[in-house]
JSON list of C-alpha atoms in Angstrom, two decimals:
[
{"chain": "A", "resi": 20, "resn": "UNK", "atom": "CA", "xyz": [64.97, 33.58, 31.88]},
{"chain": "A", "resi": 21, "resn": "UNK", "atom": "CA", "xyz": [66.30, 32.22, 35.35]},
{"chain": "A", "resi": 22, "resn": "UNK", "atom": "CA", "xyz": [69.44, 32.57, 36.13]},
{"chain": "A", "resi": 23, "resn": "UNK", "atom": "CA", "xyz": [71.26, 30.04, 38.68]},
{"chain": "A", "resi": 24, "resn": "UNK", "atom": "CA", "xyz": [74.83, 31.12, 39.64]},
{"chain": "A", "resi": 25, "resn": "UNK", "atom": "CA", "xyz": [77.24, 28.09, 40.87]},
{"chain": "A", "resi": 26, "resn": "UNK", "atom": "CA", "xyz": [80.86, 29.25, 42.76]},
{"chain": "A", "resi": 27, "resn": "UNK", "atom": "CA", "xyz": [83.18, 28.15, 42.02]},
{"chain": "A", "resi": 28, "resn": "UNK", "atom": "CA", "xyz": [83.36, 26.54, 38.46]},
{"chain": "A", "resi": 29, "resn": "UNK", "atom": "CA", "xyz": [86.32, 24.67, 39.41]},
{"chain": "A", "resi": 30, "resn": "UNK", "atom": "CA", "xyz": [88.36, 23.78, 42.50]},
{"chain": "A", "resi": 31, "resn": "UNK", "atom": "CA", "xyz": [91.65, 21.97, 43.35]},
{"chain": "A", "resi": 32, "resn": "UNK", "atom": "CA", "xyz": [91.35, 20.52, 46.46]},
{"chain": "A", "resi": 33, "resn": "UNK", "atom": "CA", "xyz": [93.83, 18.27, 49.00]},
{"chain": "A", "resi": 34, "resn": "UNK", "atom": "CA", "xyz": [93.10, 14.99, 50.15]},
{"chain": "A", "resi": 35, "resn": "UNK", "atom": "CA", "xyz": [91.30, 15.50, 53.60]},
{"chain": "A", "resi": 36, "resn": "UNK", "atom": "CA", "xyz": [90.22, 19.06, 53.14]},
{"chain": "A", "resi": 37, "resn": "UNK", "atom": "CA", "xyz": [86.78, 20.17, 52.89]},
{"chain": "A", "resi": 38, "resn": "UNK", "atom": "CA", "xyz": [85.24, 22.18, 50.04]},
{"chain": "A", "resi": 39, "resn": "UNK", "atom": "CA", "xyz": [82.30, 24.29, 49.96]},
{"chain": "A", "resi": 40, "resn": "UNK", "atom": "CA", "xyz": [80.26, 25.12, 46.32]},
{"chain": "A", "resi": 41, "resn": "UNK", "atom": "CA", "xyz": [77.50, 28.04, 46.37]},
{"chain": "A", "resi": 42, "resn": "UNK", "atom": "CA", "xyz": [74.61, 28.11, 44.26]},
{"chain": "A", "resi": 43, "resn": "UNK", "atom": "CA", "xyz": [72.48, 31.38, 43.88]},
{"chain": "A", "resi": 44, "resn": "UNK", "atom": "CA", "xyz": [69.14, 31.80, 42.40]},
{"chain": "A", "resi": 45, "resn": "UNK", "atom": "CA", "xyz": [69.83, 35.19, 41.13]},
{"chain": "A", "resi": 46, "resn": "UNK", "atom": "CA", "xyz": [66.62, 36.72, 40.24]},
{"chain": "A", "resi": 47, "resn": "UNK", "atom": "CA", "xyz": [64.24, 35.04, 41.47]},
{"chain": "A", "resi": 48, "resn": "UNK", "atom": "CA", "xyz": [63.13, 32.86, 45.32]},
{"chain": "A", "resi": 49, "resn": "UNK", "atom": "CA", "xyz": [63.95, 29.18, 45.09]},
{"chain": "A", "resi": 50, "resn": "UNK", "atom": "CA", "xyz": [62.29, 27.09, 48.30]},
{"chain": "A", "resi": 51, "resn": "UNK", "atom": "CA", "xyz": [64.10, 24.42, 46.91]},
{"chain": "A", "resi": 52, "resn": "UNK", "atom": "CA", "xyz": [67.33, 23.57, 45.12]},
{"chain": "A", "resi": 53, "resn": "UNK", "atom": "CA", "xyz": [68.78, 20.35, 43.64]},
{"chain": "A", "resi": 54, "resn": "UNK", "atom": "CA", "xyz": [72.12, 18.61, 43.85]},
{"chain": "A", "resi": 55, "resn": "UNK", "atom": "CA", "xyz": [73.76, 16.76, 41.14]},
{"chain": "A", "resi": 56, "resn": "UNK", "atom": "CA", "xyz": [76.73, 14.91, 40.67]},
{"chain": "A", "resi": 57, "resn": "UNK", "atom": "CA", "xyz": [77.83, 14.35, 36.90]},
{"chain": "A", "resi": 58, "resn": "UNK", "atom": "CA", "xyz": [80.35, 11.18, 36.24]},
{"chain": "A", "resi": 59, "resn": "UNK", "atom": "CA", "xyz": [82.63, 11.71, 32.52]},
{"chain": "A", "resi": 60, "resn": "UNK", "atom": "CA", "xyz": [80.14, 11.00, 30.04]},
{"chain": "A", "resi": 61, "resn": "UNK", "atom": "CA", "xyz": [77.21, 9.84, 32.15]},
{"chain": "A", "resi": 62, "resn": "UNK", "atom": "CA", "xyz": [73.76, 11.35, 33.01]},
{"chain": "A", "resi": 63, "resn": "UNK", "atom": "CA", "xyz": [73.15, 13.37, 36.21]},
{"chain": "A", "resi": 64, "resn": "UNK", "atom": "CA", "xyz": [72.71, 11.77, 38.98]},
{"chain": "A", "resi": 65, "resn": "UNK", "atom": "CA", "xyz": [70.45, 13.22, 42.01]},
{"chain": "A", "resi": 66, "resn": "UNK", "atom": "CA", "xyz": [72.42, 13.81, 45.18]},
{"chain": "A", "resi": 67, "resn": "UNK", "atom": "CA", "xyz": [69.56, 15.73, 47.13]},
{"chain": "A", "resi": 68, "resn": "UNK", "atom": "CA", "xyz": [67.39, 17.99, 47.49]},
{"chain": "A", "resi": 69, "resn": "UNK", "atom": "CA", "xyz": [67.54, 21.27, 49.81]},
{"chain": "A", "resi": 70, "resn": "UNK", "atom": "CA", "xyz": [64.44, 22.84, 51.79]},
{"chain": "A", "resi": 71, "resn": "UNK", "atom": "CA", "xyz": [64.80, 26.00, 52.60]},
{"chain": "A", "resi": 72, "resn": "UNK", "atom": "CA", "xyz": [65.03, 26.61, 56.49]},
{"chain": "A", "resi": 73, "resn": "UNK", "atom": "CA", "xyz": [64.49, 22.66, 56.97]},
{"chain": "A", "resi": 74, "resn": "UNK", "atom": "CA", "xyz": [66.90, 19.64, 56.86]},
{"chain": "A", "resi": 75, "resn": "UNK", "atom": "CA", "xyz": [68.02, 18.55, 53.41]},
{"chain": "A", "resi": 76, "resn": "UNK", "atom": "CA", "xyz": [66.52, 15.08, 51.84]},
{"chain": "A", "resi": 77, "resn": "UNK", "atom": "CA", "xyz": [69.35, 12.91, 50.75]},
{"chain": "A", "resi": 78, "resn": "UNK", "atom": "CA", "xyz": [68.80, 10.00, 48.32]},
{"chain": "A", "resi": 79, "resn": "UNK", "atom": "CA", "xyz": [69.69, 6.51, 48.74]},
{"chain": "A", "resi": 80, "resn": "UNK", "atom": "CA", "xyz": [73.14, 5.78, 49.03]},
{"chain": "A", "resi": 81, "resn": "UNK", "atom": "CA", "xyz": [74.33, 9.25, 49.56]},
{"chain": "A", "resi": 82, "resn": "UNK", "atom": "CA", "xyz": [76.28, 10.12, 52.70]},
{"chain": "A", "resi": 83, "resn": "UNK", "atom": "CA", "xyz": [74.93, 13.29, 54.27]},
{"chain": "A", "resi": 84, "resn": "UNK", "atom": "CA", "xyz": [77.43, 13.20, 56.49]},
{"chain": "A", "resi": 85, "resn": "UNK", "atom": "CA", "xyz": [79.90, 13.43, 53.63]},
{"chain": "A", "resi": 86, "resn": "UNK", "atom": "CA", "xyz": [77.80, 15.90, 51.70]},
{"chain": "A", "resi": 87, "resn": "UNK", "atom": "CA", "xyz": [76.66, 18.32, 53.77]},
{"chain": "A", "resi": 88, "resn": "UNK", "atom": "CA", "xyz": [73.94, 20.76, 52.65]},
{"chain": "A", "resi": 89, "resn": "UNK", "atom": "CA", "xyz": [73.04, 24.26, 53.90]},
{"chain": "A", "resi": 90, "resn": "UNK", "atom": "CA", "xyz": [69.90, 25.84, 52.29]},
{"chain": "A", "resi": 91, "resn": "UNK", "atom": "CA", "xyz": [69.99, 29.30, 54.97]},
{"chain": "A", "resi": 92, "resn": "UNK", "atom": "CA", "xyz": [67.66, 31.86, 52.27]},
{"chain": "A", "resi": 93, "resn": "UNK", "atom": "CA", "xyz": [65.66, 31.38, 49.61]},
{"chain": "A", "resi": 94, "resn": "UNK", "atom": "CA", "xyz": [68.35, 32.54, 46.83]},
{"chain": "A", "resi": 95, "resn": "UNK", "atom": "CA", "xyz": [71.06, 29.97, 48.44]},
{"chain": "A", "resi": 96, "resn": "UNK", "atom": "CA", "xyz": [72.38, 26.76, 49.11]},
{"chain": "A", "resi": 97, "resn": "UNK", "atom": "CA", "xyz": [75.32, 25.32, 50.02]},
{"chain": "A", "resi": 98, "resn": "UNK", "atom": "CA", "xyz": [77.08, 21.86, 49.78]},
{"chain": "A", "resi": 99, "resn": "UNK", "atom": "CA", "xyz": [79.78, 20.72, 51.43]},
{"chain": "A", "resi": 100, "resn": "UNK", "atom": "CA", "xyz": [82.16, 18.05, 50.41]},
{"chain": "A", "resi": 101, "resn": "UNK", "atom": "CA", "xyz": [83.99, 17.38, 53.89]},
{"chain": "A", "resi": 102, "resn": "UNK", "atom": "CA", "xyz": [87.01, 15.37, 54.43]},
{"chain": "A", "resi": 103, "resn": "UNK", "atom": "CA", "xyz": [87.34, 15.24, 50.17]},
{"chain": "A", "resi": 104, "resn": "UNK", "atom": "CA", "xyz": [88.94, 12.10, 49.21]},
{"chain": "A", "resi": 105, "resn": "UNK", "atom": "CA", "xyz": [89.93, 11.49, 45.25]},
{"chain": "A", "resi": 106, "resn": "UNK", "atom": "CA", "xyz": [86.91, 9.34, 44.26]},
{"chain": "A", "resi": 107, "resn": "UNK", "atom": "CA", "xyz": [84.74, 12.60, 45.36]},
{"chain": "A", "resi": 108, "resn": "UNK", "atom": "CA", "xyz": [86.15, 14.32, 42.43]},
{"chain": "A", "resi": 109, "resn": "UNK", "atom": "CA", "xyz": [83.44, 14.97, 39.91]},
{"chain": "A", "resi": 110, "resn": "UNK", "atom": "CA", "xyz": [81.36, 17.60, 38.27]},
{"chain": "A", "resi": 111, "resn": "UNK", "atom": "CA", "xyz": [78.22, 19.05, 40.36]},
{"chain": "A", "resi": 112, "resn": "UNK", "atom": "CA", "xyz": [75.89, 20.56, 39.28]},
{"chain": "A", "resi": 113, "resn": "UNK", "atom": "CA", "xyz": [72.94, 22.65, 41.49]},
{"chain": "A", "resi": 114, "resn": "UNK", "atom": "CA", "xyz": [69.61, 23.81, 40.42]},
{"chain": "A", "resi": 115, "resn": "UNK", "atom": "CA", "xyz": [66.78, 25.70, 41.42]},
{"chain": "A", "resi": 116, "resn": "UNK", "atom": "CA", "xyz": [62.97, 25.18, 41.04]},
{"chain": "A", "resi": 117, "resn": "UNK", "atom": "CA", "xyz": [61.40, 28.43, 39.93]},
{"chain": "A", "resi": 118, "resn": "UNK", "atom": "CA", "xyz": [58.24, 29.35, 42.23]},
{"chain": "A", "resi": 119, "resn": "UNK", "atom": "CA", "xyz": [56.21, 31.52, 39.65]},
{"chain": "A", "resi": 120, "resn": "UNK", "atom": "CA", "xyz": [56.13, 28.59, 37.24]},
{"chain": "A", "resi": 121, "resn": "UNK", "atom": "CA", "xyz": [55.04, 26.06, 39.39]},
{"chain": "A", "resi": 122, "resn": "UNK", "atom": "CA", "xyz": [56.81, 22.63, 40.72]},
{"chain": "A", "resi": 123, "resn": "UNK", "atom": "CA", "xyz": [58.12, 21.41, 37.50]},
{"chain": "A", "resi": 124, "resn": "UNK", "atom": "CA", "xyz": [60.76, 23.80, 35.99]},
{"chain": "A", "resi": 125, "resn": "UNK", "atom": "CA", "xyz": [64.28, 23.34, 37.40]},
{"chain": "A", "resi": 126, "resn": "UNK", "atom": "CA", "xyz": [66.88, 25.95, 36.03]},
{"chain": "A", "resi": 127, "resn": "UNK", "atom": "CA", "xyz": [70.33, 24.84, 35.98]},
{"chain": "A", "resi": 128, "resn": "UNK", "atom": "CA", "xyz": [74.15, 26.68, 37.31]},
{"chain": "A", "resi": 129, "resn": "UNK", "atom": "CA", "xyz": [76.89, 26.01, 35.35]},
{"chain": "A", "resi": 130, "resn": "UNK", "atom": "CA", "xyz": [78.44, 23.44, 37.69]},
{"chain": "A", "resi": 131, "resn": "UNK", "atom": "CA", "xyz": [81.59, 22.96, 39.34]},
{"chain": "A", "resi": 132, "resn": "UNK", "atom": "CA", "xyz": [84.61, 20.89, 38.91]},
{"chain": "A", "resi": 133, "resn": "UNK", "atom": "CA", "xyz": [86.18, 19.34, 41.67]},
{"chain": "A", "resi": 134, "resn": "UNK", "atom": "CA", "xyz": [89.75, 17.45, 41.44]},
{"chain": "A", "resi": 135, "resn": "UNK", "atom": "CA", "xyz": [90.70, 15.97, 44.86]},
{"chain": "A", "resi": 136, "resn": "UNK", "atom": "CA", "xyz": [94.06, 15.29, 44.89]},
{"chain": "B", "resi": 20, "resn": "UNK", "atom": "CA", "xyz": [59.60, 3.64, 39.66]},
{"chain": "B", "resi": 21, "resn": "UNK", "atom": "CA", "xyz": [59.99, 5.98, 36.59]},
{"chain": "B", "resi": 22, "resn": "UNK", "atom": "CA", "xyz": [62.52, 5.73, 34.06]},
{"chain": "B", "resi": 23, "resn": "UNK", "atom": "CA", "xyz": [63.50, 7.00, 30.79]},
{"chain": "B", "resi": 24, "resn": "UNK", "atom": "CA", "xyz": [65.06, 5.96, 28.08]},
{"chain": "B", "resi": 25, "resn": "UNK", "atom": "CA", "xyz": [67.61, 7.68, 25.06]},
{"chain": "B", "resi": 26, "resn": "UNK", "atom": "CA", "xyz": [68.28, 4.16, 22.95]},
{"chain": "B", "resi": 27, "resn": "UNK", "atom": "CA", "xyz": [70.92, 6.98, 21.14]},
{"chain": "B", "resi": 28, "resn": "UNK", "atom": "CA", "xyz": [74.17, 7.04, 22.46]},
{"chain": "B", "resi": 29, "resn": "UNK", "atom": "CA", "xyz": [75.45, 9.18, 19.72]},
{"chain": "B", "resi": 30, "resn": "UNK", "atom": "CA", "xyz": [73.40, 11.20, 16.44]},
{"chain": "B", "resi": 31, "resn": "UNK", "atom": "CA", "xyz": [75.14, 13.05, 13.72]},
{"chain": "B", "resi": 32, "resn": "UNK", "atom": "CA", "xyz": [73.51, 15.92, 11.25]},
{"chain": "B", "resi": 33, "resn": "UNK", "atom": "CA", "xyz": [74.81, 17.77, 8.62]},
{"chain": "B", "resi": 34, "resn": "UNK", "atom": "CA", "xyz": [74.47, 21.76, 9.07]},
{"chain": "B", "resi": 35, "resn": "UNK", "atom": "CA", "xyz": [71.04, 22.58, 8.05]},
{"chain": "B", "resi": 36, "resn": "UNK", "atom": "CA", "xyz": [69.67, 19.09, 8.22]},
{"chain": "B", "resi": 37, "resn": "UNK", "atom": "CA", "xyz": [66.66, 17.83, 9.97]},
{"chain": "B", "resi": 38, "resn": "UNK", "atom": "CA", "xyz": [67.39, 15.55, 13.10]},
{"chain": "B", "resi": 39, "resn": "UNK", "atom": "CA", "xyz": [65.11, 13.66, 15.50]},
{"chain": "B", "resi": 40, "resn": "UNK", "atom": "CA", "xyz": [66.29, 12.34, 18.97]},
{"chain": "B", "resi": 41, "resn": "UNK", "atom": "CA", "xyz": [64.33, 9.72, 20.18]},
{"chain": "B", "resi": 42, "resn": "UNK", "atom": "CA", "xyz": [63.24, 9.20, 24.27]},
{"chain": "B", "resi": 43, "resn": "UNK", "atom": "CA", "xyz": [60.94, 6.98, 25.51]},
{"chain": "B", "resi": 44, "resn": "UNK", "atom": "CA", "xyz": [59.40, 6.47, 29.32]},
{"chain": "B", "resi": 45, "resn": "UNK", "atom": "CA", "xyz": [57.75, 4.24, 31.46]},
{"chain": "B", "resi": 46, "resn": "UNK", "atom": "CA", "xyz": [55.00, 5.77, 33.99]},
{"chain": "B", "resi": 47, "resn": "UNK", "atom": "CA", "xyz": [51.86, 4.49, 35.42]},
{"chain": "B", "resi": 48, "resn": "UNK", "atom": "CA", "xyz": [50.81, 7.93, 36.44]},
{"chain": "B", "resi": 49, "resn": "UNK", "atom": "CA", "xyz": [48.36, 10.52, 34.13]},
{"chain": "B", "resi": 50, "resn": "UNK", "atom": "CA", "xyz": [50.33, 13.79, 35.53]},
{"chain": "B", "resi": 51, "resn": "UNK", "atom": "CA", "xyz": [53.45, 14.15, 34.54]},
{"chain": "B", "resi": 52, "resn": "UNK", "atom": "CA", "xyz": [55.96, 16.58, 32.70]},
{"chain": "B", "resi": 53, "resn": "UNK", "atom": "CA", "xyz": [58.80, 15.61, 30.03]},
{"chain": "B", "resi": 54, "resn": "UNK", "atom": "CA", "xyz": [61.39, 17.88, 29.20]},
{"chain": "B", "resi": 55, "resn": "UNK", "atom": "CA", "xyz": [64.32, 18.16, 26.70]},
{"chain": "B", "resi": 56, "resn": "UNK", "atom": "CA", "xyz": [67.30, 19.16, 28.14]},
{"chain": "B", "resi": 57, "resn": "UNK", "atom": "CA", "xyz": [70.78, 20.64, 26.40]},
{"chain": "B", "resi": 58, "resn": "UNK", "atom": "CA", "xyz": [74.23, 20.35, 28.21]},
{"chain": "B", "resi": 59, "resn": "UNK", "atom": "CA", "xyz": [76.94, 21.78, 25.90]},
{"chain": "B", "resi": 60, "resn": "UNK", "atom": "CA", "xyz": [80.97, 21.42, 25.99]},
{"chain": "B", "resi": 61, "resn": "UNK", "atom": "CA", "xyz": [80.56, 23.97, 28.56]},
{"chain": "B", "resi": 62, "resn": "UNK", "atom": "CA", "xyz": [78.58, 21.56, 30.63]},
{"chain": "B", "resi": 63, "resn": "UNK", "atom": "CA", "xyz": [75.84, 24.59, 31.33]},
{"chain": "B", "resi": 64, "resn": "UNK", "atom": "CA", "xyz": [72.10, 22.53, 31.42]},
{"chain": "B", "resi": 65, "resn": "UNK", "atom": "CA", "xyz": [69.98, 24.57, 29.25]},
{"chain": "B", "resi": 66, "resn": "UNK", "atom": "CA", "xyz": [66.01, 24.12, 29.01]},
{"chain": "B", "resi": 67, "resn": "UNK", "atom": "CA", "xyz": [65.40, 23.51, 25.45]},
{"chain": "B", "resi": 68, "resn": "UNK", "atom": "CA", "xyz": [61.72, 22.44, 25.61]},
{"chain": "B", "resi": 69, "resn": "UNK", "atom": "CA", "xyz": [58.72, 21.28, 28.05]},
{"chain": "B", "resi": 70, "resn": "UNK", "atom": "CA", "xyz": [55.85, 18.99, 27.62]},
{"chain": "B", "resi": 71, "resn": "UNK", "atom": "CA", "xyz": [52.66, 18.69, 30.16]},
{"chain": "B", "resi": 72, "resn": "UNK", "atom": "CA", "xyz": [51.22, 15.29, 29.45]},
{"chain": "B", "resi": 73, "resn": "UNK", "atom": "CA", "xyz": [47.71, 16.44, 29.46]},
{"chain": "B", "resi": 74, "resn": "UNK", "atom": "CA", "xyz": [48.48, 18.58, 26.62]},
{"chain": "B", "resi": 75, "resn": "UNK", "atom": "CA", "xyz": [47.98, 16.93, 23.14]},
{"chain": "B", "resi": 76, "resn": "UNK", "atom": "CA", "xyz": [49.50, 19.55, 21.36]},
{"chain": "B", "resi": 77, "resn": "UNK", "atom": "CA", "xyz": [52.82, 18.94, 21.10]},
{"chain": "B", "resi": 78, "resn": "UNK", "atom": "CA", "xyz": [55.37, 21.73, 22.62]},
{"chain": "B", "resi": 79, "resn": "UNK", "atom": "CA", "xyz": [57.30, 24.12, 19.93]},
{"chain": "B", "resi": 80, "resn": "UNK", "atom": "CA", "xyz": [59.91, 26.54, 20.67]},
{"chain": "B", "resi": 81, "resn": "UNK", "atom": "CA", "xyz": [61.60, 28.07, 17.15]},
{"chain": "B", "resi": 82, "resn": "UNK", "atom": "CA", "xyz": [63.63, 25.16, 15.56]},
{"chain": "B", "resi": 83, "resn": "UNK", "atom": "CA", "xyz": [63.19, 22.85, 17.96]},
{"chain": "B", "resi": 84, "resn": "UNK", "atom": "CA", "xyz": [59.57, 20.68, 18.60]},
{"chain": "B", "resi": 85, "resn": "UNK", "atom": "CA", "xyz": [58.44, 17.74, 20.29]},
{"chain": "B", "resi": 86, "resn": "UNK", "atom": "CA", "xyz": [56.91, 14.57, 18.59]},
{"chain": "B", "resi": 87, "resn": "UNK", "atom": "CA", "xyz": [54.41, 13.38, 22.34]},
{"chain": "B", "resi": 88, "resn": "UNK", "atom": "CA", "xyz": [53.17, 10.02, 21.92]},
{"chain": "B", "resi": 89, "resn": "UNK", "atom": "CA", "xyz": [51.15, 9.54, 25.10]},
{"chain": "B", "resi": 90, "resn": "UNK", "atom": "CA", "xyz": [50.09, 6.43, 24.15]},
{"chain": "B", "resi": 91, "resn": "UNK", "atom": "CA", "xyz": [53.09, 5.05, 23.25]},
{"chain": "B", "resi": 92, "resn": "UNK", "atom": "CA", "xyz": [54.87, 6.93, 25.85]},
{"chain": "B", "resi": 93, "resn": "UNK", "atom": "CA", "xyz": [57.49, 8.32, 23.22]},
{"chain": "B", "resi": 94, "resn": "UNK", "atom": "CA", "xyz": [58.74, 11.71, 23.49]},
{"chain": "B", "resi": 95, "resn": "UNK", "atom": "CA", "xyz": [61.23, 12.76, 20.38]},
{"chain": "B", "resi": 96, "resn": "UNK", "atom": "CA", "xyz": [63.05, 15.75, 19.96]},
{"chain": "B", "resi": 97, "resn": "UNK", "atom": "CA", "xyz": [63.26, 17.29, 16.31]},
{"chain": "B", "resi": 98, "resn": "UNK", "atom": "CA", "xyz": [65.63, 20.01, 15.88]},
{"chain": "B", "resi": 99, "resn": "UNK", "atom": "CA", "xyz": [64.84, 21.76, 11.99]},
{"chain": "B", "resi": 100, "resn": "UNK", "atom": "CA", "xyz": [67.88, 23.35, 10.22]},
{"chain": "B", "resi": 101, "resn": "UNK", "atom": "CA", "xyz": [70.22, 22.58, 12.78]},
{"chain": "B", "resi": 102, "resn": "UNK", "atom": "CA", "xyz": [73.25, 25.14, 13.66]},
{"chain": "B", "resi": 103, "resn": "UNK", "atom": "CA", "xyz": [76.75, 24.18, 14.83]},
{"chain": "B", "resi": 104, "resn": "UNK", "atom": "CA", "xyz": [75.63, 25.37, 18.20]},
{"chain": "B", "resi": 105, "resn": "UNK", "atom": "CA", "xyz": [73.14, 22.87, 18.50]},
{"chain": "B", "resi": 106, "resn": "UNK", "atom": "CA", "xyz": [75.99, 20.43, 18.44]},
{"chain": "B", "resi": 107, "resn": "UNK", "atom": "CA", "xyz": [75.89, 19.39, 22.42]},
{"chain": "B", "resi": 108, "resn": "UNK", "atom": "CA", "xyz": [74.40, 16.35, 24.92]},
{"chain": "B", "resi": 109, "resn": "UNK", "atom": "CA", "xyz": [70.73, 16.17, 24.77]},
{"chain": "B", "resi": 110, "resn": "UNK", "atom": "CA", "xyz": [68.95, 14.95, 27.79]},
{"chain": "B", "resi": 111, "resn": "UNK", "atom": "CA", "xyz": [65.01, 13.75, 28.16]},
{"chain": "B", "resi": 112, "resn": "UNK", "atom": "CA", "xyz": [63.65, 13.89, 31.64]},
{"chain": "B", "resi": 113, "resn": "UNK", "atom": "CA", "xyz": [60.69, 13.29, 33.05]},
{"chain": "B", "resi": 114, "resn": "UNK", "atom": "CA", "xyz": [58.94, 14.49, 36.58]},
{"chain": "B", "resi": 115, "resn": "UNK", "atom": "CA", "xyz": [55.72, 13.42, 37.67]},
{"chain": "B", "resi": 116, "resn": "UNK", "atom": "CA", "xyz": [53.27, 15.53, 38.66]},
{"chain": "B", "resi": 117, "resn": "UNK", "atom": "CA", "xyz": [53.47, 16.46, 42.38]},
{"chain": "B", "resi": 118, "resn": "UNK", "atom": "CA", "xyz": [57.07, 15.32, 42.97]},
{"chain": "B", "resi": 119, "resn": "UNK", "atom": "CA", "xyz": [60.21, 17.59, 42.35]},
{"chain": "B", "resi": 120, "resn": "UNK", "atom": "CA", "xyz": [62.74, 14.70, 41.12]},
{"chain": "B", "resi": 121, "resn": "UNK", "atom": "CA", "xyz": [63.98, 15.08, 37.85]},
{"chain": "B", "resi": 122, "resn": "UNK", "atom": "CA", "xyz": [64.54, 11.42, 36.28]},
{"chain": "B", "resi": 123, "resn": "UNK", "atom": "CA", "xyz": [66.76, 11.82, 33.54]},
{"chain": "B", "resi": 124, "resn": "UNK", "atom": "CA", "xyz": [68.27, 9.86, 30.58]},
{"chain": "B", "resi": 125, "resn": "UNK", "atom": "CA", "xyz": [71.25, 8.93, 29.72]},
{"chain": "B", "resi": 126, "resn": "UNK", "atom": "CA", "xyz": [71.66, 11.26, 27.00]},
{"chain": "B", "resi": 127, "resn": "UNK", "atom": "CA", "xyz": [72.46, 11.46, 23.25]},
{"chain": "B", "resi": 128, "resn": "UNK", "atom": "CA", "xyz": [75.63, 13.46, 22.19]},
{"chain": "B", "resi": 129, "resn": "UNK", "atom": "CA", "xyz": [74.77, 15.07, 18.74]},
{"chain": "B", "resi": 130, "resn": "UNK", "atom": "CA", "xyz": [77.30, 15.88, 16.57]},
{"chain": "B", "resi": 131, "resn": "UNK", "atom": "CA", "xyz": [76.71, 18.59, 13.91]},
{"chain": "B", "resi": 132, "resn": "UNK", "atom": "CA", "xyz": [78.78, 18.49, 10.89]},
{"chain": "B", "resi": 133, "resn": "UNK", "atom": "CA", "xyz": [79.45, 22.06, 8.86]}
]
């Protein structure tokens, strides 16, 4: 199967400092990728979505400018939690849509834990 | 817009026992894909089964098959002989045809008793 690789699984941050959380698609090309953010005992919750080589599509109410996304190669993307304040801790979660199998299968990292303190 | 719905907050099955999780959507559109997704303690989301709504045949993979109502726009998980490992937050999701958003539910823990 599709394996999607998410670094780190959990982080510690300050107040005021910025994080950065990887995700790989590690054997196969993913034009796009997925962000997630996962409340305690809640559903996911669509953040947005990264283009490879283009700007990422945010969804409503998300600050890009407080979520910054970097999709550089087709096996990586990158979001940024800048200036991390304690309500931005959370769970997130990436994932990649699969190109041989069409538009519709999304494989899943194993998310990452972020505690701002 | 899209959504689905898990009326199961919570489902319990003794080891070995049959258990069906129930999802249900609302859609105007004729394309679409519905998927049964697993999220264990260790929070990893694992594909458990897909559904393409042209398809009537509903989707099997090993213990686990799919019960695809079209009409009634039901889409119910049944998990045969189920294991302790089974034992993790189930989520339905649905994406239309020609998009790439994933609208999810809000998920049914299952509990699996030994």
């Amino acid at each position: 199967g599709a394996v999607v690789s998410q670094h780190p699984s959990w982080v510690i941050c300050k107040s005021g400092t910025s994080v950065k959380i990887e995700c790989r698609s590690l054997d196969f090309q993913a034009t796009t990728m997925f962000w997630y953010r996962q409340f305690p005992k809640q559903s996911l919750m669509l953040m947005a979505t990264s283009n490879e080589g283009s700007k990422a599509t945010y969804e409503q109410g998300v600050e890009k400018d407080k979520f910054l996304i970097n999709h550089a190669s087709l096996t990586l993307s990158t979001l940024t939690v800048t200036s991390a304040h304690p309500e931005d801790s959370s769970f997130y979660i990436c994932s990649a849509r699969r190109l041989a199998e069409g538009r519709n299968i999304q494989y899943f990292g194993a998310g990452t834990r972020l505690s701002v303190l | 817009a899209q959504t689905v719905t898990q009326s199961q907050p919570e489902m319990s099955v003794q080891e070995a026992e049959t258990v069906t999780l129930s999802c249900t959507y609302d859609t105007s559109e004729s394309d679409y894909y519905l998927f049964w997704y697993k999220q264990p303690p260790s929070r990893q989301m694992i594909l458990v089964i897909r559904q393409e709504a042209y398809k009537q045949q509903n989707a099997t993979e090993n213990r686990f098959s799919v019960n695809f109502q079209k009409a009634a726009k039901s889409f119910s998980l049944k998990i045969s002989d189920s294991q302790l490992g089974d034992a993790a937050m189930y989520f339905c999701a649905y994406i239309q045809g020609g998009s790439e958003k994933l609208v999810f539910g809000k998920g049914t823990k299952l509990t699996v008793n030994p």
